[in-house]
Amino acid sequence: MMRAVLAGCGAMAKGWIEALQTAPDLVGRVDVIGLCDVDPAAADRMKQAFGLEGAVVGSDLDAMLVALRPDILFDVVVPAARHAVVSTGLRHGCHVLSEKPMAASLTEAQDLIARSNKAGRIHAVIQNRRFVPGVRRIRQAVATGLLGRLTELHADFFVGAHFGGFREAMDHVLLLDMAIHTFDAARFMAGQRPLAVFCHESNPQGSWYRQGAAARAIFEMTEDVIFTYRGSWAAEGANTSWESSWRVVGTEGTLLWDGADTMTAHRVAGTEGFFRPLAEIAIPEPDHPGDTLGHRTVLRGFLDAVAGGTAPETVGTDNIQSLAMVFAAIDSATTRQRRILQEWSQT
């Protein structure tokens, strides 16, 4: 059993502990021996809520890691604290699994990769929304040529989300805290590398966020693939799925996904007529159902990697490419100029 300390005992951390205590492929693999939070009372509440009787509670992460010497650090702190927390974990020889985003800046993300390489430890990210059935089905459909050659992906994300707390005071809140999920999914679905972006950001009238609750972005990717994103966290009245709604276009057909349970695809079935005849095509279920369990899949992949398996899919060296999309979009939105990100995505 691996020994772990969890840093950051707020609401987000509850899902981590629940998965470790209830998922059949995770139960018995991790012993949470320490709970660290700037508010020790929050750590103690988590200890009591999940029956972690043996866990040490405290607010000094460095001291806790010295005393407990865990194998793993689970990082569920706010983004501004991520670099310091991950750096501390790596310095103490821990493998680290972080909540997203990977870092609060691209420079910090690059530094964390260097630190994990020097320490010989894994640093991966909970990019859990790429591990849902719809995303995996689309990736499989694109990779097998079900729609011909991929040309475009379009994602719409419109949700009226009232979180309260730190998000409502963040800069670039949609792009930095949520759009990374959609950007990462698009990069994964397409199997292509992002090259450049133009992005417009706004804070709609009536928004309860301080800044940046809405954005529209156009990404150029390798193989002439285009990805567009339209999103808002201050859009009341007709919420999309958290996974966005998607249109995936190929040279021979189009796939539509509502981000939930409805996915349809049609392919050209003839060579005559102003509108060519179409035939509905089935989108196969993922070849690997175990890769569709969201948070649970990420945790399992990370633990397998720590135990000596292959690098997890969301390891920092890969996830930085999705983070680069976010910061390039922010840079474009700030300067109102097209941002080239080829040098970032090759990091």
PDB file of C-alpha atoms in Angstrom, residues 184-285:
ATOM      1  CA  ASP A 184      -7.268  19.265 -23.647  1.00  0.00           C
ATOM      2  CA  ALA A 185     -10.178  17.212 -25.001  1.00  0.00           C
ATOM      3  CA  ALA A 186      -9.857  18.866 -28.427  1.00  0.00           C
ATOM      4  CA  ARG A 187      -6.128  18.189 -28.583  1.00  0.00           C
ATOM      5  CA  PHE A 188      -6.729  14.593 -27.562  1.00  0.00           C
ATOM      6  CA  MET A 189      -9.674  14.034 -29.941  1.00  0.00           C
ATOM      7  CA  ALA A 190      -7.820  15.505 -32.903  1.00  0.00           C
ATOM      8  CA  GLY A 191      -4.505  13.824 -32.197  1.00  0.00           C
ATOM      9  CA  GLN A 192      -2.908  17.053 -33.409  1.00  0.00           C
ATOM     10  CA  ARG A 193      -0.607  19.695 -31.994  1.00  0.00           C
ATOM     11  CA  PRO A 194      -1.826  23.299 -31.560  1.00  0.00           C
ATOM     12  CA  LEU A 195       0.125  25.906 -33.507  1.00  0.00           C
ATOM     13  CA  ALA A 196      -1.570  29.288 -33.083  1.00  0.00           C
ATOM     14  CA  VAL A 197      -4.651  30.936 -31.595  1.00  0.00           C
ATOM     15  CA  PHE A 198      -6.708  34.097 -31.787  1.00  0.00           C
ATOM     16  CA  CYS A 199      -8.930  34.690 -28.762  1.00  0.00           C
ATOM     17  CA  HIS A 200     -11.423  37.326 -27.615  1.00  0.00           C
ATOM     18  CA  GLU A 201     -12.320  37.442 -23.912  1.00  0.00           C
ATOM     19  CA  SER A 202     -15.093  39.369 -22.164  1.00  0.00           C
ATOM     20  CA  ASN A 203     -17.057  39.668 -18.948  1.00  0.00           C
ATOM     21  CA  PRO A 204     -20.746  39.840 -19.961  1.00  0.00           C
ATOM     22  CA  GLN A 205     -23.176  42.280 -18.435  1.00  0.00           C
ATOM     23  CA  GLY A 206     -24.689  40.739 -15.332  1.00  0.00           C
ATOM     24  CA  SER A 207     -21.674  38.497 -14.755  1.00  0.00           C
ATOM     25  CA  TRP A 208     -21.030  37.629 -11.123  1.00  0.00           C
ATOM     26  CA  TYR A 209     -17.357  37.015 -11.899  1.00  0.00           C
ATOM     27  CA  ARG A 210     -14.767  39.757 -11.555  1.00  0.00           C
ATOM     28  CA  GLN A 211     -13.174  39.208 -14.969  1.00  0.00           C
ATOM     29  CA  GLY A 212     -13.066  36.923 -18.007  1.00  0.00           C
ATOM     30  CA  ALA A 213     -16.244  34.859 -17.628  1.00  0.00           C
ATOM     31  CA  ALA A 214     -16.610  34.407 -21.419  1.00  0.00           C
ATOM     32  CA  ALA A 215     -14.263  33.747 -24.345  1.00  0.00           C
ATOM     33  CA  ARG A 216     -14.162  32.780 -28.004  1.00  0.00           C
ATOM     34  CA  ALA A 217     -11.035  31.200 -29.526  1.00  0.00           C
ATOM     35  CA  ILE A 218      -9.867  29.879 -32.902  1.00  0.00           C
ATOM     36  CA  PHE A 219      -6.956  27.442 -32.810  1.00  0.00           C
ATOM     37  CA  GLU A 220      -4.875  26.379 -35.796  1.00  0.00           C
ATOM     38  CA  MET A 221      -3.498  22.862 -35.426  1.00  0.00           C
ATOM     39  CA  THR A 222      -1.195  20.579 -37.353  1.00  0.00           C
ATOM     40  CA  GLU A 223      -2.561  18.841 -40.479  1.00  0.00           C
ATOM     41  CA  ASP A 224      -4.667  21.985 -41.220  1.00  0.00           C
ATOM     42  CA  VAL A 225      -7.154  21.126 -38.476  1.00  0.00           C
ATOM     43  CA  ILE A 226      -9.121  24.028 -36.972  1.00  0.00           C
ATOM     44  CA  PHE A 227     -10.592  24.014 -33.463  1.00  0.00           C
ATOM     45  CA  THR A 228     -13.001  26.712 -32.326  1.00  0.00           C
ATOM     46  CA  TYR A 229     -14.268  27.343 -28.807  1.00  0.00           C
ATOM     47  CA  ARG A 230     -17.153  29.478 -27.578  1.00  0.00           C
ATOM     48  CA  GLY A 231     -17.737  29.561 -23.857  1.00  0.00           C
ATOM     49  CA  SER A 232     -19.264  31.377 -20.904  1.00  0.00           C
ATOM     50  CA  TRP A 233     -19.619  30.736 -17.187  1.00  0.00           C
ATOM     51  CA  ALA A 234     -22.198  33.497 -16.897  1.00  0.00           C
ATOM     52  CA  ALA A 235     -24.797  32.232 -19.382  1.00  0.00           C
ATOM     53  CA  GLU A 236     -28.150  31.576 -17.746  1.00  0.00           C
ATOM     54  CA  GLY A 237     -31.111  29.748 -19.249  1.00  0.00           C
ATOM     55  CA  ALA A 238     -29.765  26.877 -21.352  1.00  0.00           C
ATOM     56  CA  ASN A 239     -26.796  25.085 -19.831  1.00  0.00           C
ATOM     57  CA  THR A 240     -24.702  22.862 -22.054  1.00  0.00           C
ATOM     58  CA  SER A 241     -23.037  19.793 -20.625  1.00  0.00           C
ATOM     59  CA  TRP A 242     -19.884  20.355 -18.594  1.00  0.00           C
ATOM     60  CA  GLU A 243     -18.153  18.512 -21.446  1.00  0.00           C
ATOM     61  CA  SER A 244     -19.403  21.144 -23.976  1.00  0.00           C
ATOM     62  CA  SER A 245     -21.422  20.344 -27.077  1.00  0.00           C
ATOM     63  CA  TRP A 246     -19.344  19.308 -30.104  1.00  0.00           C
ATOM     64  CA  ARG A 247     -19.378  19.253 -33.902  1.00  0.00           C
ATOM     65  CA  VAL A 248     -16.555  17.177 -35.397  1.00  0.00           C
ATOM     66  CA  VAL A 249     -16.159  17.522 -39.164  1.00  0.00           C
ATOM     67  CA  GLY A 250     -14.233  15.278 -41.519  1.00  0.00           C
ATOM     68  CA  THR A 251     -13.846  15.099 -45.282  1.00  0.00           C
ATOM     69  CA  GLU A 252     -16.545  12.427 -45.491  1.00  0.00           C
ATOM     70  CA  GLY A 253     -18.924  13.147 -42.634  1.00  0.00           C
ATOM     71  CA  THR A 254     -19.805  14.904 -39.382  1.00  0.00           C
ATOM     72  CA  LEU A 255     -20.253  13.776 -35.780  1.00  0.00           C
ATOM     73  CA  LEU A 256     -22.411  15.633 -33.250  1.00  0.00           C
ATOM     74  CA  TRP A 257     -22.183  15.145 -29.485  1.00  0.00           C
ATOM     75  CA  ASP A 258     -24.229  16.996 -26.885  1.00  0.00           C
ATOM     76  CA  GLY A 259     -21.591  16.352 -24.233  1.00  0.00           C
ATOM     77  CA  ALA A 260     -23.881  13.899 -22.468  1.00  0.00           C
ATOM     78  CA  ASP A 261     -25.633  10.813 -23.845  1.00  0.00           C
ATOM     79  CA  THR A 262     -26.505  11.777 -27.420  1.00  0.00           C
ATOM     80  CA  MET A 263     -23.962  11.210 -30.183  1.00  0.00           C
ATOM     81  CA  THR A 264     -24.807  10.892 -33.868  1.00  0.00           C
ATOM     82  CA  ALA A 265     -22.742  10.746 -37.035  1.00  0.00           C
ATOM     83  CA  HIS A 266     -23.550  10.809 -40.737  1.00  0.00           C
ATOM     84  CA  ARG A 267     -21.302  10.049 -43.673  1.00  0.00           C
ATOM     85  CA  VAL A 268     -21.672  10.811 -47.371  1.00  0.00           C
ATOM     86  CA  ALA A 269     -23.249   7.825 -49.112  1.00  0.00           C
ATOM     87  CA  GLY A 270     -23.360   8.896 -52.752  1.00  0.00           C
ATOM     88  CA  THR A 271     -21.817  11.094 -55.429  1.00  0.00           C
ATOM     89  CA  GLU A 272     -24.852  12.880 -56.916  1.00  0.00           C
ATOM     90  CA  GLY A 273     -27.121  15.749 -55.905  1.00  0.00           C
ATOM     91  CA  PHE A 274     -26.808  19.307 -54.586  1.00  0.00           C
ATOM     92  CA  PHE A 275     -26.716  17.834 -51.083  1.00  0.00           C
ATOM     93  CA  ARG A 276     -25.071  14.450 -51.255  1.00  0.00           C
ATOM     94  CA  PRO A 277     -27.077  11.579 -49.742  1.00  0.00           C
ATOM     95  CA  LEU A 278     -26.074  10.659 -46.200  1.00  0.00           C
ATOM     96  CA  ALA A 279     -26.059   7.488 -44.176  1.00  0.00           C
ATOM     97  CA  GLU A 280     -26.078   7.355 -40.412  1.00  0.00           C
ATOM     98  CA  ILE A 281     -23.062   5.550 -39.033  1.00  0.00           C
ATOM     99  CA  ALA A 282     -22.592   3.918 -35.649  1.00  0.00           C
ATOM    100  CA  ILE A 283     -19.931   5.300 -33.336  1.00  0.00           C
ATOM    101  CA  PRO A 284     -18.357   2.330 -31.555  1.00  0.00           C
ATOM    102  CA  GLU A 285     -17.986   2.264 -27.802  1.00  0.00           C
TER     103      GLU A 285
END
